[in-house]
PDB file of C-alpha atoms in Angstrom:
ATOM      1  CA  LEU A   1     -21.380  18.763   0.149  1.00  0.00           C
ATOM      2  CA  GLY A   2     -17.692  19.629  -0.211  1.00  0.00           C
ATOM      3  CA  LEU A   3     -17.936  22.776   1.920  1.00  0.00           C
ATOM      4  CA  MET A   4     -14.551  23.870   3.214  1.00  0.00           C
ATOM      5  CA  VAL A   5     -14.029  26.447   5.935  1.00  0.00           C
ATOM      6  CA  TYR A   6     -10.694  28.099   6.683  1.00  0.00           C
ATOM      7  CA  ALA A   7      -9.381  28.445  10.227  1.00  0.00           C
ATOM      8  CA  LYS A   8      -6.173  29.659  11.787  1.00  0.00           C
ATOM      9  CA  ALA A   9      -5.201  28.701  15.310  1.00  0.00           C
ATOM     10  CA  PRO A  10      -4.047  31.548  17.575  1.00  0.00           C
ATOM     11  CA  GLY A  11      -0.270  31.877  17.439  1.00  0.00           C
ATOM     12  CA  GLY A  12       0.031  29.212  14.742  1.00  0.00           C
ATOM     13  CA  GLY A  13      -0.666  26.219  16.964  1.00  0.00           C
ATOM     14  CA  PHE A  14      -1.290  23.061  14.993  1.00  0.00           C
ATOM     15  CA  VAL A  15      -2.505  24.801  11.866  1.00  0.00           C
ATOM     16  CA  SER A  16       0.250  26.219   9.710  1.00  0.00           C
ATOM     17  CA  ASP A  17      -0.778  29.113   7.476  1.00  0.00           C
ATOM     18  CA  ARG A  18      -4.411  28.710   6.401  1.00  0.00           C
ATOM     19  CA  GLN A  19      -5.555  25.136   6.177  1.00  0.00           C
ATOM     20  CA  PRO A  20      -8.977  23.889   5.071  1.00  0.00           C
ATOM     21  CA  ILE A  21     -10.967  21.811   7.533  1.00  0.00           C
ATOM     22  CA  SER A  22     -14.232  20.075   6.858  1.00  0.00           C
ATOM     23  CA  LEU A  23     -17.642  20.970   8.190  1.00  0.00           C
ATOM     24  CA  ALA A  24     -17.661  17.646  10.090  1.00  0.00           C
ATOM     25  CA  THR A  25     -14.509  18.635  11.972  1.00  0.00           C
ATOM     26  CA  LEU A  26     -15.905  22.075  12.734  1.00  0.00           C
ATOM     27  CA  LYS A  27     -18.970  20.421  14.278  1.00  0.00           C
ATOM     28  CA  GLN A  28     -16.680  18.186  16.387  1.00  0.00           C
ATOM     29  CA  VAL A  29     -14.505  21.117  17.434  1.00  0.00           C
ATOM     30  CA  ALA A  30     -17.540  23.201  18.368  1.00  0.00           C
ATOM     31  CA  HIS A  31     -18.458  20.619  21.003  1.00  0.00           C
ATOM     32  CA  VAL A  32     -14.955  20.381  22.470  1.00  0.00           C
ATOM     33  CA  PRO A  33     -14.556  22.427  25.666  1.00  0.00           C
ATOM     34  CA  SER A  34     -12.428  25.526  25.093  1.00  0.00           C
ATOM     35  CA  HIS A  35      -9.690  24.297  27.451  1.00  0.00           C
ATOM     36  CA  VAL A  36      -9.127  21.227  25.268  1.00  0.00           C
ATOM     37  CA  LYS A  37      -6.809  21.711  22.299  1.00  0.00           C
ATOM     38  CA  LYS A  38      -8.194  20.889  18.878  1.00  0.00           C
ATOM     39  CA  GLY A  39      -4.975  19.640  17.226  1.00  0.00           C
ATOM     40  CA  PRO A  40      -5.893  15.935  17.258  1.00  0.00           C
ATOM     41  CA  LEU A  41      -9.225  16.623  15.546  1.00  0.00           C
ATOM     42  CA  LEU A  42      -7.576  18.744  12.856  1.00  0.00           C
ATOM     43  CA  LEU A  43      -4.938  16.075  12.211  1.00  0.00           C
ATOM     44  CA  GLN A  44      -7.586  13.351  12.141  1.00  0.00           C
ATOM     45  CA  ASP A  45      -9.446  15.366   9.496  1.00  0.00           C
ATOM     46  CA  ALA A  46      -6.305  15.985   7.413  1.00  0.00           C
ATOM     47  CA  LEU A  47      -5.512  12.257   7.464  1.00  0.00           C
ATOM     48  CA  ALA A  48      -9.091  11.340   6.552  1.00  0.00           C
ATOM     49  CA  ALA A  49      -8.808  13.631   3.510  1.00  0.00           C
ATOM     50  CA  GLU A  50      -5.870  11.439   2.446  1.00  0.00           C
ATOM     51  CA  GLY A  51      -7.768   8.190   3.063  1.00  0.00           C
ATOM     52  CA  VAL A  52      -6.317   7.315   6.493  1.00  0.00           C
ATOM     53  CA  ASP A  53      -8.728   6.729   9.367  1.00  0.00           C
ATOM     54  CA  TYR A  54      -7.212   5.622  12.669  1.00  0.00           C
ATOM     55  CA  THR A  55     -10.612   5.770  14.396  1.00  0.00           C
ATOM     56  CA  LYS A  56     -11.371   2.400  12.782  1.00  0.00           C
ATOM     57  CA  ARG A  57      -9.561  -0.889  13.275  1.00  0.00           C
ATOM     58  CA  GLN A  58      -6.360  -1.004  11.245  1.00  0.00           C
ATOM     59  CA  GLN A  59      -6.663  -4.234   9.296  1.00  0.00           C
ATOM     60  CA  SER A  60      -5.380  -5.166   5.873  1.00  0.00           C
ATOM     61  CA  LYS A  61      -7.814  -5.231   2.976  1.00  0.00           C
ATOM     62  CA  LEU A  62      -7.068  -8.931   2.662  1.00  0.00           C
ATOM     63  CA  GLY A  63      -8.243  -9.498   6.241  1.00  0.00           C
ATOM     64  CA  PHE A  64      -4.839 -10.069   7.828  1.00  0.00           C
ATOM     65  CA  GLN A  65      -4.849  -9.473  11.585  1.00  0.00           C
ATOM     66  CA  THR A  66      -1.091  -8.817  11.674  1.00  0.00           C
ATOM     67  CA  ARG A  67       0.177  -5.868   9.634  1.00  0.00           C
ATOM     68  CA  LEU A  68       3.646  -5.136   8.336  1.00  0.00           C
ATOM     69  CA  PRO A  69       5.185  -2.276  10.359  1.00  0.00           C
ATOM     70  CA  LEU A  70       4.191   1.074   8.840  1.00  0.00           C
ATOM     71  CA  GLU A  71       7.653   2.539   9.459  1.00  0.00           C
ATOM     72  CA  TRP A  72       9.076   0.138   6.849  1.00  0.00           C
ATOM     73  CA  PHE A  73       7.168   2.121   4.243  1.00  0.00           C
ATOM     74  CA  ASP A  74       7.821   5.653   5.506  1.00  0.00           C
ATOM     75  CA  ASP A  75       9.139   7.767   2.627  1.00  0.00           C
ATOM     76  CA  THR A  76      11.812  10.071   4.027  1.00  0.00           C
ATOM     77  CA  ASP A  77      11.537  12.260   0.913  1.00  0.00           C
ATOM     78  CA  PHE A  78       8.671  13.924   2.801  1.00  0.00           C
ATOM     79  CA  GLU A  79      11.021  14.846   5.670  1.00  0.00           C
ATOM     80  CA  THR A  80      11.820  18.537   6.075  1.00  0.00           C
ATOM     81  CA  LYS A  81      14.331  18.259   8.940  1.00  0.00           C
ATOM     82  CA  GLU A  82      16.896  15.814  10.228  1.00  0.00           C
ATOM     83  CA  PRO A  83      16.000  14.124  13.549  1.00  0.00           C
ATOM     84  CA  HIS A  84      18.477  16.234  15.532  1.00  0.00           C
ATOM     85  CA  GLU A  85      16.923  19.363  13.969  1.00  0.00           C
ATOM     86  CA  TRP A  86      13.452  18.295  15.170  1.00  0.00           C
ATOM     87  CA  VAL A  87      14.789  17.755  18.689  1.00  0.00           C
ATOM     88  CA  ALA A  88      16.537  21.150  18.651  1.00  0.00           C
ATOM     89  CA  ALA A  89      13.405  22.895  17.321  1.00  0.00           C
ATOM     90  CA  CYS A  90      11.302  21.302  20.058  1.00  0.00           C
ATOM     91  CA  ARG A  91      13.719  22.394  22.785  1.00  0.00           C
ATOM     92  CA  LYS A  92      13.969  25.906  21.385  1.00  0.00           C
ATOM     93  CA  ALA A  93      10.186  26.342  21.142  1.00  0.00           C
ATOM     94  CA  ASP A  94       9.698  25.544  24.849  1.00  0.00           C
ATOM     95  CA  ARG A  95       6.055  24.540  24.446  1.00  0.00           C
ATOM     96  CA  ARG A  96       3.968  22.375  26.700  1.00  0.00           C
ATOM     97  CA  ALA A  97       3.606  19.896  23.822  1.00  0.00           C
ATOM     98  CA  ASP A  98       5.789  19.493  20.741  1.00  0.00           C
ATOM     99  CA  GLY A  99       3.176  17.817  18.576  1.00  0.00           C
ATOM    100  CA  LEU A 100       1.068  14.685  18.413  1.00  0.00           C
ATOM    101  CA  ALA A 101       1.889  10.983  18.723  1.00  0.00           C
ATOM    102  CA  LEU A 102      -0.239   8.110  17.502  1.00  0.00           C
ATOM    103  CA  ALA A 103      -1.294   5.760  20.291  1.00  0.00           C
ATOM    104  CA  MET A 104      -2.786   2.451  19.115  1.00  0.00           C
ATOM    105  CA  ASP A 105      -4.900   0.282  21.371  1.00  0.00           C
ATOM    106  CA  ASP A 106      -4.894  -3.522  21.389  1.00  0.00           C
ATOM    107  CA  LYS A 107      -7.814  -3.540  18.911  1.00  0.00           C
ATOM    108  CA  GLY A 108      -5.892  -1.619  16.246  1.00  0.00           C
ATOM    109  CA  VAL A 109      -7.691   1.688  16.783  1.00  0.00           C
ATOM    110  CA  GLY A 110      -5.560   4.803  17.090  1.00  0.00           C
ATOM    111  CA  VAL A 111      -5.859   8.150  18.793  1.00  0.00           C
ATOM    112  CA  TRP A 112      -3.560  11.166  18.503  1.00  0.00           C
ATOM    113  CA  ARG A 113      -2.187  12.394  21.834  1.00  0.00           C
ATOM    114  CA  TYR A 114      -0.066  15.424  22.633  1.00  0.00           C
ATOM    115  CA  MET A 115       3.585  14.574  23.126  1.00  0.00           C
ATOM    116  CA  LYS A 116       6.885  16.056  24.229  1.00  0.00           C
ATOM    117  CA  VAL A 117      10.147  15.068  22.515  1.00  0.00           C
ATOM    118  CA  LEU A 118      13.022  14.124  24.818  1.00  0.00           C
ATOM    119  CA  LYS A 119      15.672  12.985  22.349  1.00  0.00           C
ATOM    120  CA  TYR A 120      16.410  10.952  19.238  1.00  0.00           C
ATOM    121  CA  ALA A 121      17.858   7.432  19.436  1.00  0.00           C
ATOM    122  CA  PRO A 122      19.845   7.079  16.181  1.00  0.00           C
ATOM    123  CA  ASP A 123      20.680   3.409  16.788  1.00  0.00           C
ATOM    124  CA  ARG A 124      16.937   2.596  16.787  1.00  0.00           C
ATOM    125  CA  ARG A 125      15.895   5.403  14.416  1.00  0.00           C
ATOM    126  CA  GLN A 126      13.178   6.447  16.877  1.00  0.00           C
ATOM    127  CA  PHE A 127      12.311   9.450  19.005  1.00  0.00           C
ATOM    128  CA  LEU A 128      12.091   9.145  22.779  1.00  0.00           C
ATOM    129  CA  ILE A 129       8.880  10.928  23.804  1.00  0.00           C
ATOM    130  CA  THR A 130       6.424  11.311  26.654  1.00  0.00           C
ATOM    131  CA  VAL A 131       2.722  11.319  25.860  1.00  0.00           C
ATOM    132  CA  MET A 132       0.063  13.461  27.513  1.00  0.00           C
ATOM    133  CA  ASP A 133      -2.820  11.593  29.153  1.00  0.00           C
ATOM    134  CA  GLU A 134      -6.502  12.530  28.957  1.00  0.00           C
ATOM    135  CA  ASP A 135      -6.132  14.796  32.019  1.00  0.00           C
ATOM    136  CA  GLY A 136      -3.400  16.884  30.388  1.00  0.00           C
ATOM    137  CA  ALA A 137      -0.485  15.488  32.398  1.00  0.00           C
ATOM    138  CA  MET A 138       2.629  14.254  30.621  1.00  0.00           C
ATOM    139  CA  GLY A 139       3.236  10.562  31.115  1.00  0.00           C
ATOM    140  CA  ALA A 140       6.014   9.561  33.476  1.00  0.00           C
ATOM    141  CA  ARG A 141       7.222   6.700  31.283  1.00  0.00           C
ATOM    142  CA  PRO A 142       9.041   7.719  28.088  1.00  0.00           C
ATOM    143  CA  VAL A 143       8.427   5.609  24.982  1.00  0.00           C
ATOM    144  CA  LEU A 144      10.259   5.180  21.694  1.00  0.00           C
ATOM    145  CA  GLU A 145       8.265   6.046  18.587  1.00  0.00           C
ATOM    146  CA  HIS A 146       8.927   6.030  14.842  1.00  0.00           C
ATOM    147  CA  ARG A 147       8.779   9.278  12.875  1.00  0.00           C
ATOM    148  CA  VAL A 148       5.758   8.259  10.773  1.00  0.00           C
ATOM    149  CA  ASN A 149       3.717   8.202  14.003  1.00  0.00           C
ATOM    150  CA  LEU A 150       4.801  11.679  15.153  1.00  0.00           C
ATOM    151  CA  TYR A 151       3.375  14.951  13.931  1.00  0.00           C
ATOM    152  CA  PHE A 152       5.488  17.960  14.921  1.00  0.00           C
ATOM    153  CA  SER A 153       3.806  21.309  15.572  1.00  0.00           C
ATOM    154  CA  ASP A 154       6.286  23.025  13.251  1.00  0.00           C
ATOM    155  CA  GLU A 155       5.466  20.940  10.179  1.00  0.00           C
ATOM    156  CA  ARG A 156       2.715  21.403   7.643  1.00  0.00           C
ATOM    157  CA  MET A 157      -0.223  19.182   8.500  1.00  0.00           C
ATOM    158  CA  PRO A 158      -1.238  18.438   4.873  1.00  0.00           C
ATOM    159  CA  ALA A 159       2.321  17.337   4.046  1.00  0.00           C
ATOM    160  CA  PHE A 160       2.413  15.059   7.100  1.00  0.00           C
ATOM    161  CA  ALA A 161      -0.963  13.572   6.115  1.00  0.00           C
ATOM    162  CA  LYS A 162       0.384  12.827   2.621  1.00  0.00           C
ATOM    163  CA  ARG A 163       3.451  11.162   4.162  1.00  0.00           C
ATOM    164  CA  VAL A 164       1.325   8.879   6.362  1.00  0.00           C
ATOM    165  CA  SER A 165      -1.046   8.129   3.486  1.00  0.00           C
ATOM    166  CA  SER A 166       1.877   7.218   1.231  1.00  0.00           C
ATOM    167  CA  ALA A 167       3.219   4.772   3.839  1.00  0.00           C
ATOM    168  CA  HIS A 168      -0.220   3.166   4.180  1.00  0.00           C
ATOM    169  CA  LYS A 169      -0.574   2.773   0.403  1.00  0.00           C
ATOM    170  CA  LEU A 170       2.899   1.245   0.056  1.00  0.00           C
ATOM    171  CA  ARG A 171       2.162  -1.186   2.895  1.00  0.00           C
ATOM    172  CA  GLU A 172      -1.145  -2.202   1.286  1.00  0.00           C
ATOM    173  CA  GLU A 173       0.666  -2.919  -1.988  1.00  0.00           C
ATOM    174  CA  ALA A 174       3.280  -5.032  -0.193  1.00  0.00           C
ATOM    175  CA  GLU A 175       0.639  -6.983   1.730  1.00  0.00           C
ATOM    176  CA  GLU A 176      -1.325  -7.657  -1.466  1.00  0.00           C
ATOM    177  CA  ASP A 177       1.841  -9.037  -3.076  1.00  0.00           C
ATOM    178  CA  ALA A 178       2.542 -11.325  -0.118  1.00  0.00           C
TER     179      ALA A 178
END
C-alpha cells in the first residue's frame, strides 16, 4: 500500500521533526493505552524500514546460532556526539528516560526498553545504563551497553535506524566470508 502518515510527539519526545510512520505502526499505537509511551513502536518501525527486525530471532542467513558481536561493525561515522556529550545531554534534559535500549532474550529476540544513562565507561567503550521494566520502574541493577544498542531521545530516529542497519549488513558480509 505504501501509505505514510506523519506524526509529531508532544514536546518532541521520540520523534524528531516530522517523521513518517507506517499504517501498521499506527494500528499498533492505537491499541496501546495512553499512559504507555509509543517510542519503542516508532523505533521498531523505523528499523523495519531499514530491514532490521528484532521481533524475530536474530540468526545469520547461513544458519549460524552464534553471531559476531554487532558492535564490531558499528560505523561511528553516524555518530553525532561524543560519549561524554551524550551523558551531559541526558543529565541536562532531566527526563524520566533518556532513550531506548535493546534487550535481547535468550532466544535472540529483542525488545526496546526505556533507559536512563548513568555514565560512560571509556575503558570498555560502553554506557552504564538502567533499563525500565514493564511496570515503568527503572531497574535497580545498572548494565553496560554498547552504543549501537542505545537510541538517545535527542537523536534522529531515521539516522539511528540507518546506523543499526549498516552494522547488520556489515556483520552479514563478514559472516558470509567466514
